[in-house]
Coordinates of C-alpha atoms and ligand atoms in Angstrom, one line a residue:
M35 CA -31.4 11.4 -28.1
V36 CA -27.8 10.7 -27.2
Y37 CA -26.0 13.9 -26.2
S38 CA -22.3 13.6 -27.0
G39 CA -21.3 17.2 -26.1
P40 CA -19.0 19.5 -28.1
A41 CA -15.4 18.2 -28.5
N42 CA -14.0 21.3 -26.9
L43 CA -15.5 20.6 -23.5
H44 CA -13.4 17.5 -23.3
Y45 CA -10.3 19.6 -22.7
V46 CA -11.7 21.1 -19.5
T47 CA -13.6 18.0 -18.3
N48 CA -11.0 15.3 -18.8
P49 CA -8.7 15.6 -15.8
L50 CA -5.8 14.2 -17.8
L51 CA -6.1 17.1 -20.3
N52 CA -7.5 19.9 -18.3
K53 CA -5.1 22.8 -17.5
G54 CA -7.8 25.2 -16.2
T55 CA -6.5 28.8 -16.2
A56 CA -3.1 27.6 -17.5
F57 CA -4.4 27.0 -21.0
S58 CA -2.4 29.4 -23.3
L59 CA -4.1 31.9 -25.5
Q60 CA -3.2 29.8 -28.6
E61 CA -4.7 26.7 -27.0
R62 CA -7.8 28.5 -26.0
E63 CA -8.2 29.7 -29.7
Q64 CA -7.5 26.4 -31.3
L65 CA -9.4 24.2 -28.9
G66 CA -12.5 26.3 -28.7
L67 CA -12.1 27.4 -25.1
M68 CA -12.5 31.2 -25.5
G69 CA -14.9 32.5 -22.9
L70 CA -15.0 29.2 -21.0
L71 CA -12.0 30.3 -18.9
P72 CA -11.3 33.6 -17.0
P73 CA -9.0 35.8 -19.2
H74 CA -5.9 35.9 -17.0
I75 CA -3.6 33.1 -18.0
E76 CA -1.8 31.5 -15.1
T77 CA 1.3 29.4 -14.5
L78 CA 1.2 26.1 -12.7
E79 CA 3.0 27.9 -9.8
T80 CA 0.1 30.3 -9.4
Q81 CA -2.4 27.6 -9.6
L82 CA -0.5 25.7 -6.9
D83 CA -0.6 28.7 -4.5
R84 CA -4.4 28.9 -4.9
A85 CA -4.9 25.2 -4.6
Y86 CA -2.7 25.0 -1.4
A87 CA -4.7 27.9 0.1
A88 CA -7.9 26.1 -0.6
F89 CA -6.5 22.9 0.9
E90 CA -5.5 24.8 4.1
R91 CA -9.0 26.3 4.4
E92 CA -10.6 22.8 4.7
E93 CA -11.2 22.1 8.3
T94 CA -11.1 18.4 8.9
P95 CA -8.7 15.8 7.5
L96 CA -11.6 14.2 5.6
D97 CA -12.6 17.6 4.2
K98 CA -9.0 17.9 3.0
H99 CA -9.2 14.4 1.5
V100 CA -12.4 15.3 -0.4
Y101 CA -10.8 18.5 -1.6
L102 CA -7.7 16.7 -3.0
R103 CA -9.8 14.0 -4.6
G104 CA -11.9 16.7 -6.3
L105 CA -8.8 18.3 -7.6
Q106 CA -7.5 15.0 -8.9
D107 CA -10.8 14.5 -10.8
D108 CA -10.5 18.0 -12.2
N109 CA -6.9 18.5 -13.1
E110 CA -4.4 15.7 -12.5
V111 CA -1.2 17.7 -13.3
L112 CA -2.2 20.3 -10.7
F113 CA -3.2 17.6 -8.2
Y114 CA 0.2 15.8 -8.6
A115 CA 2.2 19.0 -8.6
L116 CA 0.6 19.9 -5.3
L117 CA 1.0 16.5 -3.8
V118 CA 4.7 16.3 -4.8
R119 CA 5.3 19.7 -3.4
H120 CA 3.7 18.9 0.0
L121 CA 4.1 15.1 0.1
S122 CA 4.8 14.8 3.9
E123 CA 1.8 16.9 4.7
M124 CA -0.6 15.4 2.2
M125 CA 0.4 11.7 2.1
P126 CA -1.5 11.0 5.4
I127 CA -4.5 12.7 3.8
I128 CA -4.7 10.7 0.5
Y129 CA -3.3 7.5 2.1
T130 CA -3.3 6.1 5.7
P131 CA -4.8 7.2 8.0
V132 CA -7.4 9.4 6.4
V133 CA -8.0 7.1 3.5
G134 CA -9.5 4.7 6.0
D135 CA -12.3 7.3 6.9
A136 CA -12.7 8.0 3.2
C137 CA -13.4 4.3 2.5
K138 CA -15.9 4.1 5.4
Q139 CA -17.7 7.1 4.1
F140 CA -17.0 6.5 0.4
S141 CA -20.7 6.5 -0.5
E142 CA -21.4 9.7 1.3
I143 CA -18.5 11.6 -0.3
Y144 CA -18.9 9.9 -3.7
D145 CA -18.7 12.5 -6.5
H146 CA -17.1 11.4 -9.7
P147 CA -16.4 8.1 -11.4
R148 CA -12.8 7.0 -11.2
G149 CA -11.5 3.6 -12.2
L150 CA -13.8 0.6 -12.6
I151 CA -16.2 -1.0 -10.2
I152 CA -17.1 -4.4 -11.5
P153 CA -20.1 -5.9 -9.8
F154 CA -20.5 -9.7 -9.6
P155 CA -23.9 -9.7 -11.4
E156 CA -22.2 -8.1 -14.5
R157 CA -19.4 -10.6 -14.6
D158 CA -20.1 -11.6 -18.2
R159 CA -19.3 -8.1 -19.3
I160 CA -15.9 -7.5 -17.9
D161 CA -14.2 -7.2 -21.4
E162 CA -16.7 -4.4 -22.2
M163 CA -16.0 -2.7 -18.9
L164 CA -12.2 -2.8 -19.5
D165 CA -12.9 -1.2 -22.9
N166 CA -14.9 1.5 -21.2
A167 CA -11.9 2.5 -19.0
I168 CA -11.2 5.2 -21.6
L169 CA -7.5 5.1 -21.1
P170 CA -5.4 4.7 -24.2
S171 CA -3.3 2.0 -22.5
V172 CA -3.0 0.7 -18.9
E173 CA 0.3 -0.3 -17.4
A174 CA -0.5 -0.6 -13.7
I175 CA -3.7 -1.7 -12.0
V176 CA -4.4 -1.9 -8.2
V177 CA -7.4 -4.1 -7.5
T178 CA -9.3 -4.8 -4.3
D179 CA -12.5 -6.5 -3.4
G180 CA -12.8 -4.3 -0.3
E181 CA -13.1 -7.1 2.2
R182 CA -10.1 -6.2 4.4
I183 CA -9.6 -2.5 4.1
L184 CA -6.6 -1.6 6.3
G185 CA -7.6 -2.8 9.8
L186 CA -11.2 -1.6 9.2
G187 CA -12.6 -4.8 7.8
D188 CA -15.2 -5.1 5.0
Q189 CA -16.0 -1.8 3.4
G190 CA -17.5 -3.3 0.2
A191 CA -17.3 -1.0 -2.8
G192 CA -16.1 1.8 -0.5
G193 CA -12.7 0.0 -0.6
M194 CA -12.2 1.9 -3.9
G195 CA -10.5 4.6 -1.8
I196 CA -7.5 2.2 -1.4
P197 CA -6.7 1.5 -5.1
I198 CA -7.1 5.2 -5.8
G199 CA -4.8 6.2 -2.9
K200 CA -2.2 3.5 -3.8
L201 CA -2.1 4.6 -7.4
S202 CA -1.8 8.2 -6.5
L203 CA 1.5 7.1 -4.8
Y204 CA 2.5 5.1 -7.8
T205 CA 2.5 8.5 -9.5
A206 CA 3.7 10.9 -6.8
A207 CA 6.3 8.6 -5.3
G208 CA 7.1 6.3 -8.2
G209 CA 6.8 8.5 -11.3
I210 CA 4.2 6.4 -13.1
N211 CA 2.2 8.5 -15.5
P212 CA -1.3 8.7 -14.2
S213 CA -2.7 8.1 -17.6
V214 CA -1.6 4.5 -17.5
T215 CA -3.0 3.7 -14.0
L216 CA -6.3 2.1 -13.3
P217 CA -8.0 1.5 -9.9
V218 CA -10.4 -1.4 -9.8
V219 CA -12.9 -2.8 -7.3
L220 CA -14.2 -6.3 -7.8
D221 CA -17.6 -5.8 -6.1
A222 CA -18.3 -9.2 -4.7
G223 CA -20.9 -7.8 -2.2
T224 CA -20.4 -7.0 1.4
N225 CA -21.1 -8.5 4.8
N226 CA -20.9 -5.1 6.4
Q227 CA -24.5 -4.6 7.6
E228 CA -24.1 -0.9 8.1
R229 CA -23.1 -0.5 4.5
L230 CA -26.0 -2.8 3.3
E231 CA -28.5 -0.7 5.3
D232 CA -27.1 2.7 4.2
P233 CA -29.5 4.2 1.6
L234 CA -26.5 6.0 0.0
Y235 CA -24.4 2.8 -0.4
I236 CA -23.0 2.8 -3.9
G237 CA -22.1 -0.9 -4.2
W238 CA -23.9 -4.1 -5.0
R239 CA -26.4 -4.6 -2.1
H240 CA -25.8 -8.3 -1.5
E241 CA -24.0 -10.4 1.0
R242 CA -20.5 -11.5 -0.2
I243 CA -20.2 -14.3 -2.6
S244 CA -17.7 -17.0 -1.5
G245 CA -16.1 -20.3 -2.4
D246 CA -15.8 -21.4 -6.1
E247 CA -18.2 -18.6 -7.2
Y248 CA -15.8 -16.0 -5.7
F249 CA -12.6 -17.5 -7.2
E250 CA -14.3 -17.8 -10.6
F251 CA -15.3 -14.2 -10.5
V252 CA -11.7 -13.1 -9.8
D253 CA -10.6 -15.4 -12.5
L254 CA -12.9 -13.8 -15.1
F255 CA -11.4 -10.5 -14.2
V256 CA -7.7 -11.6 -14.4
Q257 CA -8.3 -13.4 -17.7
A258 CA -9.9 -10.3 -19.2
V259 CA -7.0 -8.2 -18.0
M260 CA -4.5 -10.6 -19.5
R261 CA -6.4 -10.5 -22.8
K262 CA -6.6 -6.7 -23.0
W263 CA -3.3 -5.7 -21.4
P264 CA -1.0 -8.7 -21.3
D265 CA 2.0 -6.8 -20.0
V266 CA 0.2 -5.0 -17.2
L267 CA 1.4 -4.9 -13.6
L268 CA -1.5 -6.1 -11.4
Q269 CA -1.3 -5.3 -7.7
F270 CA -3.7 -7.1 -5.3
E271 CA -4.6 -5.0 -2.3
D272 CA -6.5 -5.6 0.9
F273 CA -8.0 -8.9 0.1
A274 CA -9.1 -11.0 3.1
Q275 CA -6.8 -13.6 4.6
Q276 CA -8.6 -16.6 3.1
H277 CA -8.3 -15.2 -0.4
A278 CA -5.0 -13.3 -0.5
A279 CA -2.5 -16.1 -0.4
P280 CA -4.4 -18.5 -2.7
L281 CA -4.9 -15.8 -5.3
L282 CA -1.2 -14.9 -5.2
A283 CA -0.2 -18.6 -5.6
R284 CA -2.6 -19.0 -8.5
Y285 CA -1.6 -16.0 -10.5
R286 CA 2.1 -15.2 -9.7
D287 CA 3.4 -17.4 -12.6
Q288 CA 0.6 -16.4 -15.0
L289 CA 1.2 -12.6 -15.2
C290 CA 3.1 -9.8 -13.7
T291 CA 1.5 -9.6 -10.4
F292 CA 2.0 -9.3 -6.6
N293 CA 0.1 -9.0 -3.4
D294 CA 1.2 -5.8 -1.6
D295 CA 0.0 -6.8 1.8
I296 CA 2.0 -10.0 1.7
Q297 CA 5.0 -9.1 -0.3
G298 CA 5.3 -5.3 -0.2
T299 CA 4.8 -5.3 3.5
A300 CA 7.4 -8.1 3.9
A301 CA 9.9 -6.0 1.9
V302 CA 9.5 -2.8 3.9
T303 CA 9.6 -4.6 7.2
A304 CA 12.7 -6.6 6.2
G305 CA 14.3 -3.3 5.1
T306 CA 13.4 -1.7 8.4
L307 CA 14.8 -4.6 10.4
L308 CA 18.0 -4.6 8.4
A309 CA 18.3 -0.9 9.2
A310 CA 17.5 -1.5 12.8
S311 CA 20.2 -4.3 13.1
N312 CA 22.8 -1.6 12.3
V313 CA 21.6 0.3 15.3
T314 CA 21.1 -2.5 17.8
G315 CA 24.2 -4.5 16.7
V316 CA 22.1 -7.6 16.6
S317 CA 22.0 -9.1 13.1
L318 CA 18.9 -10.9 11.9
K319 CA 20.5 -14.3 12.1
D320 CA 20.9 -13.7 15.8
A321 CA 17.5 -12.2 16.3
T322 CA 14.4 -13.7 17.8
I323 CA 11.1 -12.3 16.4
A324 CA 7.6 -12.3 17.8
F325 CA 4.5 -11.4 15.7
L326 CA 1.0 -10.5 16.9
G327 CA -1.2 -11.4 13.9
A328 CA -0.5 -14.4 11.7
G329 CA -2.5 -13.2 8.6
S330 CA -1.4 -12.1 5.2
A331 CA 1.1 -9.4 6.4
G332 CA 2.4 -11.5 9.4
V333 CA 3.1 -14.6 7.4
G334 CA 4.4 -12.6 4.4
I335 CA 6.9 -10.8 6.6
A336 CA 7.9 -13.9 8.5
E337 CA 8.6 -15.8 5.3
Q338 CA 10.8 -13.1 3.9
L339 CA 12.7 -12.9 7.2
V340 CA 13.3 -16.7 7.0
Q341 CA 14.9 -16.1 3.6
L342 CA 17.0 -13.3 5.0
M343 CA 18.2 -15.3 7.9
V344 CA 19.1 -18.2 5.6
R345 CA 21.1 -15.7 3.5
Q346 CA 22.9 -14.7 6.7
G347 CA 23.9 -18.3 7.4
L348 CA 21.1 -20.1 9.3
S349 CA 19.5 -23.3 8.1
E350 CA 15.8 -22.9 7.2
T351 CA 14.8 -24.9 10.3
E352 CA 17.0 -22.7 12.6
A353 CA 15.4 -19.6 11.0
R354 CA 11.9 -20.9 11.4
G355 CA 12.7 -21.8 15.0
R356 CA 13.4 -18.1 15.8
I357 CA 10.1 -16.8 14.6
Y358 CA 7.0 -16.9 16.8
L359 CA 3.6 -16.0 15.4
V360 CA 0.7 -15.4 17.9
D361 CA -2.8 -15.2 16.5
R362 CA -6.3 -15.1 18.2
N363 CA -5.8 -18.5 19.7
G364 CA -2.3 -17.9 20.8
L365 CA 1.1 -19.1 19.5
L366 CA 0.9 -21.1 16.3
T367 CA 2.0 -24.6 17.1
D368 CA 2.1 -27.9 15.2
A369 CA -0.7 -29.1 17.5
M370 CA -3.2 -26.7 15.9
T371 CA -5.6 -28.3 13.4
D372 CA -7.4 -25.2 12.1
L373 CA -4.5 -23.3 10.5
L374 CA -4.7 -22.0 6.9
P375 CA -2.3 -23.7 4.5
F376 CA 0.0 -20.6 4.3
Q377 CA 0.4 -20.5 8.1
K378 CA 1.4 -24.1 8.5
Q379 CA 5.2 -23.6 7.8
L380 CA 5.4 -21.2 10.7
V381 CA 4.4 -23.2 13.6
Q382 CA 6.5 -24.0 16.6
P383 CA 6.8 -27.7 17.7
V384 CA 4.5 -28.2 20.6
D385 CA 7.3 -30.0 22.5
K386 CA 9.5 -27.0 22.4
V387 CA 6.9 -24.7 24.0
A388 CA 5.4 -27.2 26.5
G389 CA 5.3 -25.6 29.9
W390 CA 5.2 -22.0 28.7
A391 CA 1.5 -21.8 29.7
E392 CA -1.4 -23.8 30.9
G393 CA -3.7 -23.3 27.9
N394 CA -3.1 -21.2 24.8
I395 CA 0.3 -19.5 24.7
S396 CA -0.1 -15.7 24.8
L397 CA 2.2 -13.1 23.4
L398 CA 3.4 -12.3 26.9
D399 CA 4.2 -16.0 27.4
V400 CA 6.2 -15.9 24.2
I401 CA 8.1 -12.8 25.3
N402 CA 8.9 -14.2 28.7
N403 CA 10.1 -17.5 27.4
A404 CA 11.5 -16.9 23.9
K405 CA 12.9 -13.5 24.8
P406 CA 12.5 -11.9 21.4
N407 CA 14.3 -8.7 20.5
I408 CA 11.9 -7.8 17.8
L409 CA 8.1 -7.5 18.1
V410 CA 5.9 -6.9 15.0
G411 CA 2.2 -6.0 15.3
V412 CA 0.0 -6.9 12.3
S413 CA -3.2 -7.8 14.1
G414 CA -5.4 -4.9 13.0
Q415 CA -6.4 -4.5 16.6
A416 CA -5.8 -1.4 18.7
G417 CA -3.9 -1.4 22.0
L418 CA -2.7 -5.0 22.1
F419 CA 0.9 -4.0 22.9
S420 CA 0.2 -3.3 26.6
E421 CA 2.6 -1.8 29.1
A422 CA 3.3 -5.3 30.4
I423 CA 4.2 -6.5 26.9
I424 CA 6.6 -3.6 26.2
R425 CA 8.2 -3.8 29.7
A426 CA 8.7 -7.5 29.2
M427 CA 10.4 -6.8 25.9
A428 CA 12.7 -4.2 27.5
D429 CA 13.5 -6.5 30.4
H430 CA 15.1 -9.1 28.1
T431 CA 16.8 -6.9 25.5
E432 CA 18.7 -3.6 25.5
H433 CA 17.1 -2.1 22.4
P434 CA 13.8 -3.9 21.6
V435 CA 12.6 -3.2 18.1
V436 CA 8.9 -2.6 18.2
L437 CA 6.9 -2.3 15.0
P438 CA 3.2 -1.7 15.5
L439 CA 2.3 -1.8 11.8
S440 CA -1.5 -2.0 11.9
N441 CA -3.4 0.7 10.0
P442 CA -5.0 3.2 10.2
T443 CA -3.9 5.0 13.4
S444 CA -7.0 3.9 15.2
R445 CA -5.9 0.3 14.9
I446 CA -2.3 0.6 16.0
E447 CA -1.2 -1.9 18.6
A448 CA 0.5 0.8 20.7
V449 CA 1.4 4.4 20.0
P450 CA 5.1 5.3 19.9
A451 CA 5.0 7.7 22.9
D452 CA 3.7 4.8 25.1
I453 CA 6.2 2.3 23.7
L454 CA 9.1 4.7 24.4
R455 CA 7.9 5.6 27.8
W456 CA 7.4 2.0 28.9
S457 CA 10.8 1.1 27.6
D458 CA 12.5 4.1 29.1
G459 CA 13.4 5.4 25.7
C460 CA 15.3 2.2 24.7
A461 CA 13.0 0.9 22.0
L462 CA 13.4 1.5 18.3
V463 CA 10.0 2.1 16.9
A464 CA 8.5 2.2 13.4
T465 CA 4.8 2.4 12.7
G466 CA 2.4 1.6 9.8
S467 CA 0.8 5.1 9.9
P468 CA 2.7 8.3 10.3
F469 CA 3.6 9.7 13.8
D470 CA 5.4 12.8 15.0
P471 CA 8.8 12.4 16.8
V472 CA 8.7 11.7 20.5
T473 CA 10.9 13.3 23.1
I474 CA 11.9 11.3 26.1
A475 CA 14.4 12.6 28.6
G476 CA 15.4 15.4 26.2
N477 CA 16.2 12.9 23.4
I478 CA 14.2 13.1 20.2
H479 CA 13.1 9.8 18.7
H480 CA 12.2 9.9 15.0
I481 CA 9.4 7.4 14.1
A482 CA 9.9 5.8 10.7
Q483 CA 6.7 4.9 8.8
C484 CA 7.2 1.2 8.1
N485 CA 4.6 1.1 5.3
N486 CA 4.6 -0.8 2.0
S487 CA 4.4 2.7 0.4
Y488 CA 8.2 2.7 0.5
I489 CA 8.2 -0.4 -1.7
F490 CA 5.3 -0.6 -4.2
P491 CA 6.0 2.7 -6.1
G492 CA 9.6 1.6 -6.7
M493 CA 8.6 -1.9 -7.4
G494 CA 6.1 -0.6 -10.1
L495 CA 8.7 1.7 -11.6
G496 CA 11.3 -1.0 -11.7
V497 CA 9.0 -3.6 -13.2
L498 CA 7.7 -1.2 -15.9
A499 CA 11.1 0.4 -16.7
A500 CA 12.9 -3.0 -16.9
G501 CA 10.0 -4.6 -18.8
A502 CA 9.7 -7.4 -16.3
R503 CA 7.2 -10.1 -17.1
R504 CA 6.9 -11.5 -13.6
V505 CA 7.5 -10.3 -10.0
T506 CA 9.8 -12.6 -8.1
D507 CA 10.7 -13.0 -4.5
G508 CA 14.2 -12.0 -5.3
M509 CA 12.9 -8.6 -6.6
F510 CA 11.3 -8.0 -3.2
M511 CA 14.5 -9.0 -1.4
A512 CA 16.4 -6.6 -3.7
A513 CA 13.9 -3.8 -2.8
A514 CA 14.3 -4.5 1.0
E515 CA 18.1 -4.3 0.7
A516 CA 18.0 -1.1 -1.4
L517 CA 15.7 0.5 1.2
A518 CA 17.9 -0.5 4.1
A519 CA 21.0 0.9 2.3
L520 CA 19.3 4.3 2.4
S521 CA 18.5 4.3 6.1
P522 CA 19.5 7.5 7.8
A523 CA 20.2 5.5 10.9
K524 CA 23.1 3.8 9.1
S525 CA 25.3 6.9 9.7
D526 CA 23.5 8.4 12.7
R527 CA 22.1 6.0 15.2
T528 CA 19.6 8.6 16.6
A529 CA 18.1 9.2 13.1
S530 CA 15.0 7.6 11.7
L531 CA 15.3 4.0 10.5
L532 CA 13.8 4.9 7.1
P533 CA 14.4 7.9 4.8
D534 CA 12.0 10.8 5.1
V535 CA 8.8 10.7 3.1
S536 CA 10.0 13.8 1.3
D537 CA 12.8 11.7 -0.2
I538 CA 10.6 9.0 -1.4
C539 CA 11.0 9.7 -5.1
E540 CA 14.8 9.1 -4.8
V541 CA 14.1 6.0 -2.7
S542 CA 11.7 4.7 -5.4
K543 CA 14.4 5.2 -8.1
A544 CA 17.0 3.3 -6.1
I545 CA 14.5 0.5 -5.4
A546 CA 13.5 0.4 -9.1
F547 CA 17.1 0.0 -10.1
A548 CA 17.7 -2.8 -7.6
V549 CA 14.4 -4.5 -8.7
G550 CA 15.2 -4.1 -12.4
Q551 CA 18.7 -5.6 -12.0
Q552 CA 17.2 -8.5 -10.0
A553 CA 14.5 -9.1 -12.6
Q554 CA 17.3 -9.4 -15.2
L555 CA 19.2 -11.9 -13.0
D556 CA 16.1 -13.9 -12.4
G557 CA 15.5 -14.1 -16.2
V558 CA 12.2 -12.3 -16.1
A559 CA 13.4 -9.1 -17.9
P560 CA 15.5 -8.5 -20.9
N561 CA 19.2 -7.9 -20.1
T562 CA 20.5 -4.4 -20.4
T563 CA 23.6 -2.5 -19.1
E564 CA 23.3 -0.7 -15.8
Y565 CA 23.5 2.5 -17.7
D566 CA 20.5 1.6 -19.9
L567 CA 18.5 0.5 -16.9
K568 CA 19.1 3.7 -15.1
A569 CA 18.2 5.7 -18.3
A570 CA 15.0 3.6 -18.7
I571 CA 14.0 4.5 -15.1
D572 CA 14.7 8.2 -15.5
A573 CA 12.8 8.2 -18.8
K574 CA 9.8 6.4 -17.3
F575 CA 9.7 8.8 -14.3
W576 CA 6.8 11.2 -15.0
T577 CA 6.8 14.5 -13.2
P578 CA 3.8 16.8 -13.2
H579 CA 3.9 19.4 -15.9
Y580 CA 1.6 20.7 -18.6
E581 CA 2.1 19.4 -22.2
E582 CA 1.5 21.8 -25.0
I583 CA -1.8 20.7 -26.6
A584 CA -2.1 23.1 -29.5
Ligands
NAI102 N1 2.3 -1.1 7.6 C1 2.0 -1.7 6.5 O1 2.6 -1.4 5.4 C2 0.9 -2.7 6.4 C3 0.1 -2.8 7.5 N2 -0.9 -3.8 7.4 C4 -1.9 -3.8 8.5 O2 -1.8 -5.0 9.2 C5 -3.0 -5.4 9.7 C6 -3.3 -6.9 9.3 O3 -3.3 -7.0 7.9 P1 -3.4 -8.5 7.3 O4 -2.4 -9.4 7.8 O5 -3.5 -8.3 5.8 O6 -4.8 -8.9 7.8 P2 -5.3 -10.4 8.1 O7 -6.8 -10.3 8.4 O8 -4.8 -11.3 7.0 O9 -4.5 -10.8 9.4 C7 -4.8 -10.3 10.7 C8 -4.6 -11.4 11.7 O10 -4.6 -10.8 13.0 C9 -5.3 -11.8 13.8 N3 -5.8 -11.2 15.0 C10 -7.0 -10.5 15.1 N4 -7.2 -10.2 16.4 C11 -6.2 -10.7 17.1 C12 -5.8 -10.7 18.5 N5 -6.6 -10.2 19.4 N6 -4.7 -11.4 18.8 C13 -3.9 -11.9 17.9 N7 -4.2 -12.0 16.6 C14 -5.3 -11.3 16.2 C15 -6.4 -12.4 12.9 O11 -6.9 -13.6 13.3 C16 -5.6 -12.5 11.6 O12 -5.0 -13.7 11.5 C17 -4.0 -4.4 9.2 O13 -4.3 -3.5 10.2 C18 -3.3 -3.7 8.1 O14 -3.7 -2.4 7.9 C19 -1.1 -4.6 6.4 C20 -0.3 -4.5 5.3 C21 0.7 -3.5 5.2
PYR103 C1 -0.5 -0.3 4.1 C2 -1.4 -1.4 3.7 O1 -1.3 -1.9 2.6 C3 -2.4 -1.8 4.6 O2 -2.5 -1.4 5.8 O3 -3.2 -2.7 4.2
MG104 MG1 -3.0 -3.0 2.1

């Protein structure tokens, strides 16, 4: 016998419809909810007070994460109203750093289905699975295959925590209605032995597929998405280095898509560095930049900085000559034969760096010889910005800009307090995960969170409000410049480089406007007046509130 359940239960079990104690008497009568709910009818405000008290009672950050995820699966309006009200406090719980623990322990804390997990063995049934998504229409998808979750490596199907967290920010920070968002995991297996041996592991227990088989699997998914929702915005997230760039290259001209780790990270870093140059007085065209980590994020950022330097007057060759990428085997040079295609444009000529070191050229060698004023960490490895590295940066430049961007907090290249101590308070610091301000010699240093979460919610809002058909490089440049224009450090050199997280909705709207205008200029969105674009953004921006059902 198939049990379909009475229709009335739908209203209290579907998180997009459930209002809990806030159902009015009329709704309770008409929807058949009498007796299912306690008699006192509450406002959203009262529900928020109760929910916040419950959140506070949870002891560990992961407990708080589990509580919030439970609330999201129960009542989305209440979840988002709570999140928006306490965004600075709760963003680190639903996003980095705590989402990292949630991904590692996803199978242990698993409770409710959310989004789609598409296992490789079921790849012939992807159309059916998209039909099962039970959403009337989908406008934004975040997809991962779980292979490079933050700096935590392969988490298999547990990577689902990331699309859920990112899409929560699409809504809380970017005003995208949660009913049109869909988190997806392409479960291509896992090479994480601990997960494979975990009796509770929820994913496909198989080593990862690779090569053509892998790319064909992703392609089956993308083609099915294009058939069902041709106008959808598809964000790729936390794919491993060998897949991220090829997938972006393959799909960016086929549908409205971007890779957040490559492009979103590039835009937030470019925006942060534009803001920093106002403080240091060194414009990007005069900057020299060193990277630790030449993966998706490192190369993505470097390529956008090349574009920015060219806009400021350098030739492309001059710009590339000012950017030094150091990976596991040292500085990338044109003598290296094992580089991935996307890294090859960012090598230094071996003649130029001859004599810098006996063997591989280390980050310290680069700092001592090239004397960069900007240092970016995207290695996913903790502690690699040693005291010697930071002191060498500070020896060569008055205000070194140091961005240890690796997530979560456990993977950061150096913590802000150390960077500021080792540089005698002279460094400008922004980090991937959130940090409290640091006081050195009585001066308070605000630590901006240089995370793509400042970009993708506004990018999503701009794309959807403007009706963009593609996501162009120009749209990311527009987002970076819009972000830099809002930097508090523009008017107060001691302030944070980026706006406060509590202002992120306004940031997203400004980015959306810049992105929408650029999409029109690039010919990928219908032309409108500025007034109409602004109106479309405001109309699209969903804020948590209960709709009358009956
Ligand atoms: N703040 C933000 O918004 C973002 C931060 N990230 C973080 O950046 C990190 C890297 O992400 P992806 O570039 O996507 O990963 P990836 O795996 O593509 O690149 C990491 C690179 O670091 C290199 N690496 C590892 N150990 C190293 C060492 N000891 N010395 C030098 N290089 C080393 C690897 O060989 C690889 O090329 C992650 O921790 C991620 O969480 C990524 C995207 C956005
Ligand atoms: C922030 C982000 O996208 C990452 O660390 O992968
Ligand atoms: Mg990511």
